[in-house]
Short mmCIF file of C-alpha atoms and ligand atoms in Angstrom, two decimals:
data_model
loop_
_atom_site.label_atom_id
_atom_site.label_comp_id
_atom_site.label_asym_id
_atom_site.label_seq_id
_atom_site.Cartn_x
_atom_site.Cartn_y
_atom_site.Cartn_z
CA MET G 24 -37.56 -127.62 -152.33
CA GLU G 25 -35.49 -124.87 -153.97
CA VAL G 26 -36.77 -121.62 -152.43
CA SER G 27 -34.41 -119.36 -154.37
CA ARG G 28 -35.38 -120.93 -157.62
CA HIS G 29 -39.02 -119.89 -157.19
CA TRP G 30 -38.16 -116.56 -155.60
CA ARG G 31 -36.12 -115.39 -158.57
CA LEU G 32 -39.05 -116.12 -160.94
CA GLN G 33 -41.58 -114.13 -158.90
CA GLU G 34 -41.85 -111.29 -161.41
CA GLN G 35 -42.78 -113.79 -164.12
CA ARG G 36 -45.00 -116.01 -161.92
CA TYR G 37 -47.06 -113.20 -160.35
CA LYS G 38 -47.01 -110.45 -163.01
CA LEU G 39 -46.07 -111.92 -166.36
CA VAL G 40 -43.02 -109.70 -166.73
CA GLY G 41 -41.29 -110.39 -169.99
CA GLU G 42 -39.19 -108.32 -172.36
CA THR G 43 -39.34 -106.17 -175.48
CA CYS G 44 -36.65 -106.38 -178.15
CA ASP G 45 -35.29 -102.88 -178.89
CA ASN G 46 -34.17 -104.04 -182.30
CA CYS G 47 -37.27 -105.68 -183.88
CA GLY G 48 -39.96 -104.72 -181.34
CA VAL G 49 -41.16 -108.23 -180.63
CA LYS G 50 -42.50 -109.00 -177.13
CA LEU G 51 -40.97 -111.97 -175.33
CA PHE G 52 -42.35 -114.27 -172.63
CA PRO G 53 -40.64 -115.97 -170.90
CA PRO G 54 -37.81 -113.38 -170.83
CA ARG G 55 -34.68 -114.73 -172.50
CA ASP G 56 -32.25 -111.77 -172.93
CA VAL G 57 -31.43 -112.73 -176.51
CA CYS G 58 -34.32 -112.06 -178.92
CA LEU G 59 -36.01 -115.21 -180.27
CA GLU G 60 -36.66 -113.48 -183.60
CA CYS G 61 -33.53 -111.43 -184.38
CA ALA G 62 -30.94 -112.56 -181.78
CA ALA G 63 -30.35 -108.94 -180.66
CA PRO G 64 -30.07 -108.24 -176.92
CA ALA G 65 -33.58 -107.92 -175.42
CA LYS G 66 -33.40 -106.58 -171.90
CA GLU G 67 -36.14 -103.98 -171.63
CA LEU G 68 -38.84 -105.26 -169.29
CA TYR G 69 -42.42 -105.48 -170.43
CA THR G 70 -45.42 -106.46 -168.31
CA PHE G 71 -47.99 -108.42 -170.29
CA THR G 72 -51.73 -107.62 -169.94
CA GLY G 73 -52.51 -111.24 -169.14
CA LEU G 74 -55.21 -111.41 -171.82
CA GLY G 75 -55.08 -114.06 -174.50
CA GLU G 76 -56.83 -117.05 -176.03
CA VAL G 77 -56.49 -120.79 -175.83
CA TYR G 78 -54.23 -122.15 -178.62
CA SER G 79 -54.38 -125.77 -177.49
CA TYR G 80 -55.19 -127.65 -174.24
CA THR G 81 -55.05 -131.03 -172.54
CA THR G 82 -56.41 -132.56 -169.36
CA ILE G 83 -53.71 -134.52 -167.58
CA TYR G 84 -54.70 -137.73 -165.77
CA ASP G 85 -51.20 -139.30 -165.45
CA ALA G 86 -49.75 -136.65 -163.12
CA PRO G 87 -46.07 -136.21 -162.24
CA ALA G 88 -44.84 -136.22 -158.61
CA GLY G 89 -46.00 -132.98 -156.95
CA PHE G 90 -49.23 -132.81 -158.96
CA GLU G 91 -50.94 -136.08 -157.97
CA GLN G 92 -53.52 -134.34 -155.74
CA GLN G 93 -54.55 -131.94 -158.48
CA ALA G 94 -55.18 -134.57 -161.13
CA PRO G 95 -57.00 -134.42 -163.40
CA TYR G 96 -56.02 -130.82 -164.27
CA SER G 97 -55.85 -128.93 -167.57
CA VAL G 98 -52.78 -127.36 -169.15
CA ALA G 99 -52.98 -125.05 -172.14
CA LEU G 100 -50.92 -123.16 -174.62
CA VAL G 101 -52.34 -119.63 -174.26
CA LYS G 102 -51.61 -117.14 -177.04
CA LEU G 103 -51.19 -113.75 -175.34
CA GLU G 104 -52.66 -110.73 -177.11
CA GLU G 105 -49.13 -109.33 -177.53
CA GLY G 106 -48.09 -112.41 -179.52
CA PRO G 107 -46.14 -114.96 -177.43
CA ILE G 108 -47.59 -118.30 -176.41
CA VAL G 109 -47.31 -119.33 -172.74
CA THR G 110 -47.81 -122.75 -171.12
CA ALA G 111 -50.13 -122.55 -168.10
CA GLN G 112 -53.00 -124.33 -166.39
CA LEU G 113 -56.61 -123.45 -167.09
CA THR G 114 -58.75 -122.86 -164.02
CA ASP G 115 -62.31 -121.98 -162.96
CA MET G 116 -63.84 -124.03 -165.80
CA ASP G 117 -64.69 -127.62 -166.72
CA GLU G 118 -63.01 -129.44 -169.52
CA ASP G 119 -66.15 -129.51 -171.66
CA GLU G 120 -66.26 -125.69 -171.61
CA MET G 121 -62.76 -125.37 -173.08
CA TYR G 122 -62.22 -124.74 -176.78
CA ILE G 123 -59.47 -123.49 -179.03
CA GLY G 124 -59.89 -119.74 -179.41
CA MET G 125 -61.50 -119.28 -175.96
CA PRO G 126 -60.71 -115.79 -174.48
CA VAL G 127 -58.87 -116.16 -171.17
CA GLU G 128 -57.17 -113.93 -168.58
CA MET G 129 -54.33 -114.48 -166.13
CA VAL G 130 -54.99 -115.11 -162.43
CA THR G 131 -52.59 -116.03 -159.64
CA ARG G 132 -53.18 -119.44 -158.08
CA LYS G 133 -51.38 -122.25 -156.28
CA LEU G 134 -49.22 -124.16 -158.80
CA ARG G 135 -48.08 -127.00 -156.56
CA THR G 136 -47.33 -128.03 -152.99
CA ASP G 137 -44.28 -130.08 -152.01
CA GLY G 138 -45.63 -132.57 -149.48
CA ASP G 139 -47.95 -131.95 -146.53
CA GLU G 140 -45.71 -129.37 -144.88
CA GLY G 141 -43.80 -128.34 -147.99
CA MET G 142 -43.52 -124.99 -149.69
CA ILE G 143 -46.49 -123.78 -151.72
CA VAL G 144 -45.58 -122.41 -155.13
CA TYR G 145 -47.86 -119.73 -156.58
CA GLY G 146 -48.01 -118.51 -160.14
CA TYR G 147 -50.12 -117.70 -163.20
CA LYS G 148 -53.05 -119.71 -164.44
CA PHE G 149 -55.73 -118.62 -166.92
CA ARG G 150 -59.54 -118.47 -166.46
CA PRO G 151 -62.35 -117.43 -168.80
CA VAL G 152 -62.38 -113.66 -169.36
CA GLN G 153 -64.89 -112.12 -166.87
CA PHE G 154 -67.58 -109.92 -168.43
CA GLU G 155 -66.67 -106.78 -166.39
CA MET G 156 -63.09 -107.13 -167.50
CA ALA G 157 -63.98 -107.63 -171.12
CA VAL G 158 -65.91 -104.34 -171.47
CA LYS G 159 -63.42 -102.24 -169.53
CA MET U 16 -21.46 -140.11 -196.92
CA THR U 17 -19.59 -140.88 -193.70
CA ASN U 18 -16.68 -143.37 -193.68
CA VAL U 19 -18.22 -145.16 -190.70
CA SER U 20 -19.90 -148.60 -190.66
CA ILE U 21 -21.69 -150.79 -188.12
CA ILE U 22 -20.04 -154.17 -187.46
CA GLY U 23 -21.89 -155.32 -184.35
CA ILE U 24 -25.42 -155.00 -182.89
CA GLY U 25 -27.23 -156.35 -179.84
CA CYS U 26 -30.13 -155.59 -177.52
CA THR U 27 -32.23 -156.92 -174.65
CA ALA U 28 -35.99 -157.26 -174.72
CA VAL U 29 -37.81 -154.11 -173.67
CA ASN U 30 -39.80 -154.90 -170.52
CA GLU U 31 -40.15 -154.35 -166.83
CA HIS U 32 -36.88 -156.06 -165.84
CA TRP U 33 -37.44 -156.04 -162.10
CA ASP U 34 -34.56 -158.48 -161.51
CA THR U 35 -31.98 -156.63 -163.63
CA SER U 36 -29.92 -153.55 -162.67
CA ILE U 37 -28.90 -150.80 -165.05
CA ARG U 38 -25.31 -152.09 -165.21
CA HIS U 39 -26.48 -155.61 -166.06
CA LEU U 40 -28.87 -154.32 -168.74
CA ALA U 41 -26.04 -152.40 -170.37
CA TRP U 42 -23.74 -155.39 -170.20
CA TYR U 43 -26.20 -157.81 -171.79
CA ALA U 44 -26.55 -155.51 -174.82
CA ILE U 45 -22.78 -154.91 -175.02
CA GLU U 46 -22.03 -158.65 -174.73
CA ALA U 47 -24.42 -159.35 -177.61
CA ALA U 48 -22.86 -156.64 -179.79
CA LEU U 49 -19.28 -157.76 -179.07
CA ASP U 50 -20.29 -161.37 -179.91
CA ASP U 51 -21.98 -160.20 -183.12
CA ALA U 52 -18.84 -158.25 -184.16
CA ASP U 53 -16.63 -161.11 -182.92
CA ILE U 54 -14.35 -158.72 -181.04
CA SER U 55 -13.52 -158.29 -177.32
CA LYS U 56 -11.99 -154.79 -177.12
CA VAL U 57 -13.11 -151.31 -178.15
CA ASP U 58 -11.42 -147.92 -177.88
CA ALA U 59 -14.26 -145.70 -176.70
CA LEU U 60 -17.70 -146.10 -175.15
CA TYR U 61 -20.64 -143.70 -175.55
CA VAL U 62 -23.54 -144.36 -173.16
CA GLY U 63 -26.92 -142.89 -174.12
CA ASN U 64 -29.06 -142.40 -171.02
CA MET U 65 -31.71 -139.96 -169.83
CA LEU U 66 -32.91 -140.86 -166.34
CA ALA U 67 -30.36 -142.86 -164.30
CA GLY U 68 -29.46 -139.84 -162.15
CA GLN U 69 -33.09 -139.34 -161.17
CA LEU U 70 -34.53 -142.86 -161.06
CA SER U 71 -31.50 -144.89 -159.92
CA GLN U 72 -29.43 -142.11 -158.22
CA GLN U 73 -26.65 -143.15 -160.58
CA ASN U 74 -24.78 -140.72 -162.82
CA HIS U 75 -21.33 -141.34 -164.28
CA LEU U 76 -22.45 -144.23 -166.41
CA GLY U 77 -19.46 -143.96 -168.73
CA ALA U 78 -17.03 -145.16 -166.07
CA LEU U 79 -19.55 -147.55 -164.45
CA VAL U 80 -20.46 -149.36 -167.67
CA ALA U 81 -16.87 -149.50 -169.01
CA ASP U 82 -15.74 -150.97 -165.70
CA PHE U 83 -18.61 -153.48 -165.44
CA ALA U 84 -18.26 -154.58 -169.06
CA GLY U 85 -14.61 -155.50 -168.66
CA LEU U 86 -13.48 -152.42 -170.58
CA ARG U 87 -11.88 -150.61 -167.67
CA GLY U 88 -9.47 -147.88 -168.74
CA ILE U 89 -11.03 -146.89 -172.09
CA GLU U 90 -12.43 -143.50 -172.97
CA ALA U 91 -16.07 -143.55 -171.82
CA VAL U 92 -18.75 -140.86 -171.35
CA THR U 93 -22.49 -140.48 -170.98
CA VAL U 94 -24.50 -138.58 -173.63
CA GLU U 95 -27.79 -136.95 -172.60
CA ALA U 96 -30.41 -135.43 -174.88
CA ALA U 97 -33.69 -136.53 -173.23
CA ASP U 98 -35.17 -139.46 -175.17
CA ALA U 99 -32.85 -138.67 -178.11
CA SER U 100 -29.85 -139.67 -175.94
CA GLY U 101 -29.30 -142.98 -177.78
CA GLY U 102 -29.32 -141.52 -181.27
CA VAL U 103 -27.10 -138.66 -180.14
CA ALA U 104 -24.67 -141.16 -178.57
CA LEU U 105 -24.34 -142.85 -181.96
CA ARG U 106 -23.78 -139.43 -183.54
CA GLN U 107 -20.85 -138.87 -181.14
CA ALA U 108 -19.37 -142.26 -182.08
CA VAL U 109 -19.67 -141.39 -185.75
CA LEU U 110 -17.86 -138.11 -185.21
CA ALA U 111 -15.12 -139.87 -183.23
CA VAL U 112 -14.49 -142.60 -185.78
CA GLN U 113 -14.81 -140.21 -188.73
CA SER U 114 -12.16 -138.00 -187.13
CA GLY U 115 -9.71 -140.87 -187.02
CA LEU U 116 -8.98 -140.34 -183.34
CA VAL U 117 -11.05 -143.35 -182.27
CA GLU U 118 -10.71 -146.67 -184.11
CA THR U 119 -13.50 -148.82 -182.62
CA ALA U 120 -16.40 -147.11 -180.88
CA LEU U 121 -19.09 -148.84 -178.84
CA VAL U 122 -22.48 -147.18 -178.30
CA VAL U 123 -24.90 -148.43 -175.67
CA GLY U 124 -28.27 -146.92 -174.94
CA VAL U 125 -29.59 -148.00 -171.56
CA GLU U 126 -32.58 -147.01 -169.42
CA LYS U 127 -33.81 -148.39 -166.14
CA MET U 128 -37.34 -147.08 -165.52
CA THR U 129 -38.54 -149.57 -162.94
CA ASP U 130 -36.26 -148.63 -160.08
CA GLN U 131 -39.29 -146.37 -159.40
CA THR U 132 -43.00 -146.64 -160.18
CA GLY U 133 -45.72 -144.16 -161.08
CA SER U 134 -45.56 -140.42 -160.62
CA PRO U 135 -41.73 -140.16 -160.09
CA ILE U 136 -41.27 -141.69 -163.58
CA THR U 137 -43.76 -139.22 -165.07
CA ALA U 138 -41.90 -136.36 -163.34
CA ALA U 139 -38.50 -137.67 -164.52
CA LEU U 140 -39.69 -137.90 -168.14
CA ALA U 141 -40.93 -134.28 -167.87
CA THR U 142 -37.36 -133.10 -167.24
CA GLY U 143 -36.89 -133.21 -171.03
CA LEU U 144 -39.19 -130.17 -171.10
CA ASP U 145 -38.54 -126.61 -169.77
CA ALA U 146 -38.51 -127.04 -165.98
CA ASP U 147 -39.36 -123.44 -165.10
CA TYR U 148 -41.93 -122.69 -167.77
CA GLU U 149 -43.47 -126.03 -168.71
CA ALA U 150 -42.99 -128.76 -166.07
CA MET U 151 -43.61 -126.34 -163.14
CA HIS U 152 -47.08 -125.79 -164.61
CA GLY U 153 -47.78 -129.51 -164.55
CA LEU U 154 -47.01 -130.24 -168.18
CA THR U 155 -45.79 -133.79 -168.85
CA ALA U 156 -44.24 -135.44 -171.87
CA ALA U 157 -47.65 -136.94 -172.77
CA GLY U 158 -49.22 -133.53 -172.11
CA ALA U 159 -46.90 -131.92 -174.65
CA GLY U 160 -47.87 -134.60 -177.16
CA ALA U 161 -51.52 -133.95 -176.36
CA LEU U 162 -51.16 -130.18 -176.95
CA LEU U 163 -49.75 -130.97 -180.42
CA MET U 164 -52.43 -133.56 -181.15
CA ARG U 165 -55.32 -131.28 -180.15
CA ARG U 166 -53.99 -128.42 -182.29
CA TYR U 167 -53.33 -130.82 -185.20
CA MET U 168 -56.93 -132.05 -185.02
CA HIS U 169 -58.15 -128.45 -184.95
CA GLU U 170 -56.06 -127.15 -187.85
CA TYR U 171 -56.42 -130.16 -190.17
CA GLY U 172 -59.96 -131.22 -189.26
CA VAL U 173 -59.15 -134.75 -188.15
CA SER U 174 -60.48 -136.82 -185.23
CA VAL U 175 -58.85 -139.00 -182.58
CA SER U 176 -59.74 -142.17 -184.47
CA ASP U 177 -57.85 -140.87 -187.53
CA PHE U 178 -54.63 -141.54 -185.60
CA ALA U 179 -55.55 -145.17 -184.83
CA GLY U 180 -53.69 -146.55 -187.86
CA PHE U 181 -50.31 -145.67 -186.34
CA SER U 182 -50.91 -147.71 -183.19
CA VAL U 183 -52.58 -150.59 -185.04
CA ASN U 184 -49.53 -150.82 -187.34
CA ALA U 185 -47.06 -150.63 -184.44
CA HIS U 186 -48.82 -153.38 -182.51
CA ALA U 187 -49.16 -155.58 -185.60
CA ASN U 188 -45.37 -155.37 -186.10
CA GLY U 189 -44.65 -155.71 -182.37
CA ALA U 190 -46.63 -158.97 -182.35
CA ASP U 191 -43.93 -160.39 -184.67
CA ASN U 192 -41.04 -159.14 -182.52
CA PRO U 193 -40.08 -161.45 -179.61
CA LEU U 194 -38.20 -158.53 -177.98
CA ALA U 195 -41.20 -156.18 -177.98
CA MET U 196 -42.83 -155.03 -174.71
CA PHE U 197 -46.33 -155.40 -176.15
CA ARG U 198 -47.13 -158.25 -178.53
CA ASN U 199 -50.89 -157.90 -178.56
CA ARG U 200 -52.70 -156.74 -181.67
CA LEU U 201 -54.84 -153.62 -181.37
CA LYS U 202 -58.23 -153.02 -182.92
CA ALA U 203 -58.89 -149.60 -184.41
CA GLU U 204 -62.33 -149.53 -182.71
CA ALA U 205 -60.67 -149.81 -179.25
CA PHE U 206 -58.30 -146.90 -179.93
CA ALA U 207 -60.67 -143.97 -179.35
CA LYS U 208 -62.16 -145.62 -176.23
CA ALA U 209 -58.88 -146.20 -174.35
CA SER U 210 -58.43 -144.53 -170.97
CA PRO U 211 -56.91 -141.04 -171.11
CA ILE U 212 -53.35 -140.16 -170.09
CA ALA U 213 -53.51 -136.54 -171.22
CA THR U 214 -56.54 -135.86 -173.44
CA PRO U 215 -56.68 -136.55 -176.37
CA VAL U 216 -53.65 -138.83 -175.80
CA SER U 217 -54.77 -142.21 -174.42
CA LEU U 218 -53.16 -145.44 -173.25
CA PHE U 219 -53.38 -146.79 -176.83
CA ASP U 220 -51.83 -143.62 -178.27
CA ALA U 221 -48.77 -143.20 -176.02
CA ALA U 222 -45.70 -145.41 -176.06
CA PRO U 223 -45.06 -147.34 -172.82
CA ALA U 224 -41.92 -146.64 -170.76
CA GLY U 225 -39.83 -149.74 -170.26
CA ASP U 226 -36.40 -151.01 -169.24
CA GLY U 227 -33.94 -151.94 -171.96
CA ALA U 228 -30.47 -151.64 -173.47
CA ALA U 229 -29.20 -151.77 -177.05
CA ALA U 230 -25.65 -151.54 -178.40
CA VAL U 231 -23.86 -151.00 -181.71
CA ILE U 232 -20.17 -151.07 -182.62
CA VAL U 233 -18.80 -148.81 -185.36
CA VAL U 234 -15.43 -148.67 -187.15
CA ASN U 235 -13.99 -147.09 -190.30
CA SER U 236 -15.79 -148.49 -193.35
CA GLU U 237 -12.66 -149.91 -195.00
CA LYS U 238 -11.75 -151.75 -191.84
CA ALA U 239 -15.37 -152.91 -191.54
CA MET U 240 -15.09 -154.77 -194.87
CA ASP U 241 -12.37 -156.97 -193.37
CA MET U 242 -14.05 -157.40 -189.98
CA SER U 243 -17.66 -158.15 -190.85
CA PRO U 244 -19.40 -160.28 -193.48
CA GLN U 245 -22.24 -157.73 -193.60
CA PRO U 246 -21.16 -154.27 -192.53
CA ILE U 247 -23.88 -151.62 -192.54
CA ARG U 248 -22.78 -148.24 -193.84
CA ILE U 249 -23.81 -145.03 -192.12
CA LEU U 250 -24.55 -143.00 -195.22
CA GLY U 251 -25.78 -139.90 -193.43
CA SER U 252 -25.72 -138.50 -189.92
CA ALA U 253 -27.07 -135.15 -188.68
CA LEU U 254 -28.34 -133.53 -185.48
CA ALA U 255 -30.40 -130.38 -185.16
CA THR U 256 -32.21 -128.54 -182.35
CA ASP U 257 -35.31 -126.42 -181.94
CA THR U 258 -36.57 -124.26 -179.09
CA LEU U 259 -36.75 -126.37 -175.93
CA ALA U 260 -40.29 -125.26 -175.12
CA LEU U 261 -43.20 -125.88 -177.51
CA HIS U 262 -44.62 -122.40 -176.73
CA ASP U 263 -41.56 -120.68 -178.23
CA ARG U 264 -42.14 -122.14 -181.73
CA LYS U 265 -43.75 -120.00 -184.37
CA ASN U 266 -45.61 -123.02 -185.67
CA PRO U 267 -45.65 -125.79 -183.05
CA LEU U 268 -47.02 -128.21 -185.66
CA TRP U 269 -43.82 -128.04 -187.70
CA LEU U 270 -40.93 -130.08 -186.28
CA GLY U 271 -38.11 -127.79 -187.47
CA ALA U 272 -35.29 -129.79 -185.93
CA ALA U 273 -36.67 -133.04 -187.43
CA GLU U 274 -36.82 -131.37 -190.87
CA ARG U 275 -33.30 -129.90 -190.65
CA SER U 276 -31.63 -133.10 -189.41
CA ALA U 277 -33.47 -135.22 -192.00
CA GLN U 278 -32.53 -132.84 -194.82
CA LYS U 279 -28.87 -132.76 -193.83
CA ALA U 280 -28.65 -136.53 -193.35
CA MET U 281 -30.34 -137.20 -196.71
CA ALA U 282 -28.10 -134.69 -198.50
CA MET U 283 -25.03 -136.33 -196.97
CA ALA U 284 -26.25 -139.73 -198.08
CA GLY U 285 -27.25 -138.47 -201.51
CA VAL U 286 -30.80 -139.80 -201.17
CA THR U 287 -34.35 -138.40 -201.28
CA PRO U 288 -37.45 -139.70 -199.48
CA ASP U 289 -38.23 -141.76 -202.63
CA ASP U 290 -35.05 -143.81 -202.09
CA VAL U 291 -35.85 -144.70 -198.45
CA ASP U 292 -37.18 -148.25 -197.97
CA LEU U 293 -38.14 -147.93 -194.29
CA PHE U 294 -38.23 -145.19 -191.65
CA GLU U 295 -37.86 -145.88 -187.96
CA LEU U 296 -39.35 -142.71 -186.52
CA HIS U 297 -40.02 -141.51 -182.97
CA ASP U 298 -43.63 -142.58 -182.40
CA ALA U 299 -43.74 -141.69 -178.64
CA PHE U 300 -47.29 -140.45 -179.52
CA THR U 301 -49.16 -141.02 -182.75
CA VAL U 302 -49.16 -137.31 -183.55
CA LEU U 303 -45.32 -137.39 -183.51
CA ALA U 304 -45.40 -140.12 -186.14
CA ALA U 305 -47.61 -137.93 -188.35
CA LEU U 306 -45.47 -134.83 -187.78
CA SER U 307 -42.21 -136.76 -188.37
CA LEU U 308 -43.47 -138.11 -191.70
CA GLU U 309 -44.33 -134.55 -192.68
CA ALA U 310 -41.05 -133.01 -191.50
CA ALA U 311 -38.94 -135.60 -193.35
CA GLY U 312 -40.80 -135.06 -196.60
CA PHE U 313 -42.93 -138.21 -196.81
CA ALA U 314 -46.15 -136.23 -196.60
CA ALA U 315 -47.35 -132.65 -196.96
CA PRO U 316 -48.05 -130.67 -193.79
CA GLY U 317 -51.32 -131.95 -192.34
CA ALA U 318 -51.30 -135.12 -194.46
CA GLY U 319 -49.03 -137.41 -192.41
CA TRP U 320 -52.01 -139.19 -190.78
CA GLN U 321 -53.32 -140.14 -194.22
CA LEU U 322 -50.39 -142.49 -194.77
CA ALA U 323 -51.67 -144.50 -191.77
CA ARG U 324 -55.25 -144.35 -192.95
CA ASP U 325 -54.28 -145.53 -196.45
CA GLY U 326 -52.21 -148.47 -195.24
CA GLN U 327 -48.93 -146.97 -196.53
CA ILE U 328 -46.92 -147.49 -193.30
CA GLY U 329 -47.09 -151.31 -193.16
CA ARG U 330 -44.17 -153.57 -194.07
CA ASP U 331 -45.42 -153.76 -197.68
CA GLY U 332 -46.56 -150.14 -197.84
CA ARG U 333 -44.97 -147.07 -199.47
CA ILE U 334 -42.96 -146.18 -196.36
CA PRO U 335 -42.85 -148.85 -193.62
CA ILE U 336 -42.49 -147.42 -190.09
CA SER U 337 -42.22 -148.98 -186.59
CA THR U 338 -41.25 -152.28 -188.27
CA PHE U 339 -40.39 -154.02 -184.97
CA GLY U 340 -43.27 -152.33 -183.13
CA GLY U 341 -41.77 -148.82 -182.80
CA LEU U 342 -41.82 -146.97 -179.51
CA LYS U 343 -45.53 -147.82 -179.18
CA ALA U 344 -45.26 -151.64 -179.10
CA ARG U 345 -41.51 -152.48 -178.84
CA GLY U 346 -41.59 -150.02 -175.94
CA ASN U 347 -39.85 -146.72 -175.17
CA PRO U 348 -36.79 -147.21 -172.97
CA GLY U 349 -36.00 -143.45 -172.94
CA GLY U 350 -32.33 -142.88 -173.66
CA ALA U 351 -31.94 -146.41 -175.14
CA THR U 352 -34.65 -145.97 -177.74
CA GLY U 353 -32.45 -144.37 -180.37
CA VAL U 354 -30.00 -147.31 -180.29
CA TYR U 355 -32.85 -149.83 -180.57
CA GLN U 356 -33.95 -148.03 -183.73
CA ILE U 357 -30.41 -148.40 -185.19
CA VAL U 358 -30.21 -152.10 -184.23
CA GLU U 359 -33.57 -152.71 -185.88
CA VAL U 360 -32.73 -150.99 -189.17
CA ALA U 361 -29.36 -152.81 -189.27
CA ARG U 362 -31.27 -156.11 -188.89
CA GLN U 363 -33.59 -155.09 -191.73
CA LEU U 364 -30.71 -154.24 -194.05
CA ARG U 365 -28.87 -157.45 -193.19
CA GLY U 366 -32.02 -159.41 -194.03
CA GLN U 367 -32.12 -160.72 -190.47
CA ALA U 368 -35.42 -159.21 -189.38
CA GLU U 369 -37.20 -162.59 -189.54
CA ALA U 370 -40.98 -162.16 -189.21
CA CYS U 371 -40.53 -158.32 -189.18
CA GLN U 372 -38.54 -158.24 -192.44
CA VAL U 373 -39.33 -155.48 -194.94
CA PRO U 374 -38.81 -157.02 -198.42
CA ASP U 375 -35.72 -155.80 -200.30
CA ALA U 376 -34.74 -153.21 -197.72
CA LYS U 377 -31.61 -151.39 -198.98
CA ILE U 378 -31.79 -147.94 -197.41
CA GLY U 379 -33.19 -147.22 -193.97
CA MET U 380 -33.76 -143.93 -192.18
CA VAL U 381 -33.71 -143.56 -188.39
CA GLN U 382 -34.91 -140.51 -186.52
CA ASN U 383 -34.78 -140.12 -182.74
CA LEU U 384 -36.45 -137.13 -181.05
CA GLY U 385 -35.78 -135.56 -177.67
CA GLY U 386 -38.61 -133.90 -175.72
CA ALA U 387 -41.24 -132.45 -178.04
CA GLY U 388 -38.78 -132.44 -180.96
CA ALA U 389 -36.29 -130.01 -179.41
CA THR U 390 -33.51 -132.40 -180.41
CA ALA U 391 -33.66 -134.46 -183.60
CA VAL U 392 -30.93 -136.80 -184.76
CA THR U 393 -31.24 -138.62 -188.09
CA HIS U 394 -29.13 -141.43 -189.50
CA ILE U 395 -29.37 -143.00 -192.96
CA LEU U 396 -28.11 -146.57 -193.15
CA GLY U 397 -27.33 -148.64 -196.24
CA VAL U 398 -25.62 -151.85 -197.32
ZN1 ZN O 11 -35.65 -108.90 -181.92
#
């Protein structure tokens, strides 16, 4: 599959690097260069803390090609503490533990594998906030 | 009001047409529409399609379909806007005829799902989402519907079974439509127990993907009076977009593009929701039916589901929807869906809807969504 395509997103996939808008101050993830709020240029990089809460979630049984072996798996909208919402899988928890408002934190995990010998794509997922992290 | 009218309509049944290729599907719908209009030539062809490049390794449908339909040489192009492709193709035809540069425009929506089976179809349908930031994380079209449904249930305090009325209504109407993919009636009790696709969206909540083609022919309204005994006027036409990804919307439960396109189309037609006799909306998932009713002004935010509960969406209700089964029971042939919706409303306004007829239908509204509402195209039809 497309190596360069995943390589150029590594700052986002591994570190949640987004942007700040100089004009209105809003934080943006994913980065988009033109501010979602005020349409001013937004090119200053900002690394998100990776802390947030579940805004909505679903467990997917009818998986697309490339995800069949993971199914069922859960995908959420996670509202980051800086404001933006990000689409990502939930991990290290069962579906019956999930709830809207659940505090979660970013971890790096395997997103998908392309075939038995294909490239493995890594990136962000979210797990329940660990106690040690929460009090730090 | 536009100066464009529909003079011909046609469509195939929506089904798993294993023995029919994409070019044949398109031709069957075109042949029916040409027969209906009693003409043999058109000046331009707009093909609405979402998935042929991925599922049939066939792009360039404009030239292919024009050639195969005996229209070789005319202006022809494919229009793609995910599952709004069909409605957007009609929008392009309206612009062309309204401009005066094209006299007779043919629109065909066509989708061939069953050149593949299973997970490749699910992956292809997910290309209407953001590839880098949604689909790469395993989100699917049904998953996006599910994220909306779960949040809707949370914010408005409703349960899965509160959405059952949408699917029950769609199947009841589909049972009366010989061209529908599903003609079985659905019991509300079975709805909440159906097997999950993407929780809380189940098999009885999501519209089935199917093969199909539908076609309409449009000309200038004055010309239409001479050409057709029952021309259908396109009173309003508008397209709007929203952020591609759900996560970029300030309030994901408000379909901003659906609202804007509905408002513009209604203003152009000089009508309000009170004037609309039926509404073919994009019920790919029940929550989209609820959100579309809210965005178009038929219900307050959070109250769309109550129209289903209160029996207001049936053929004799306040605002009939999915009158031939909708996406849920007629089936969802991707980029063809928006043209099916137009064909169905034209049949209603002509009084040719047979068992699916809405009594005294004079003004019909059609709204076709792409992805999770990132594209919305609305047409208002009248006699
Ligand atoms: Zn800004």
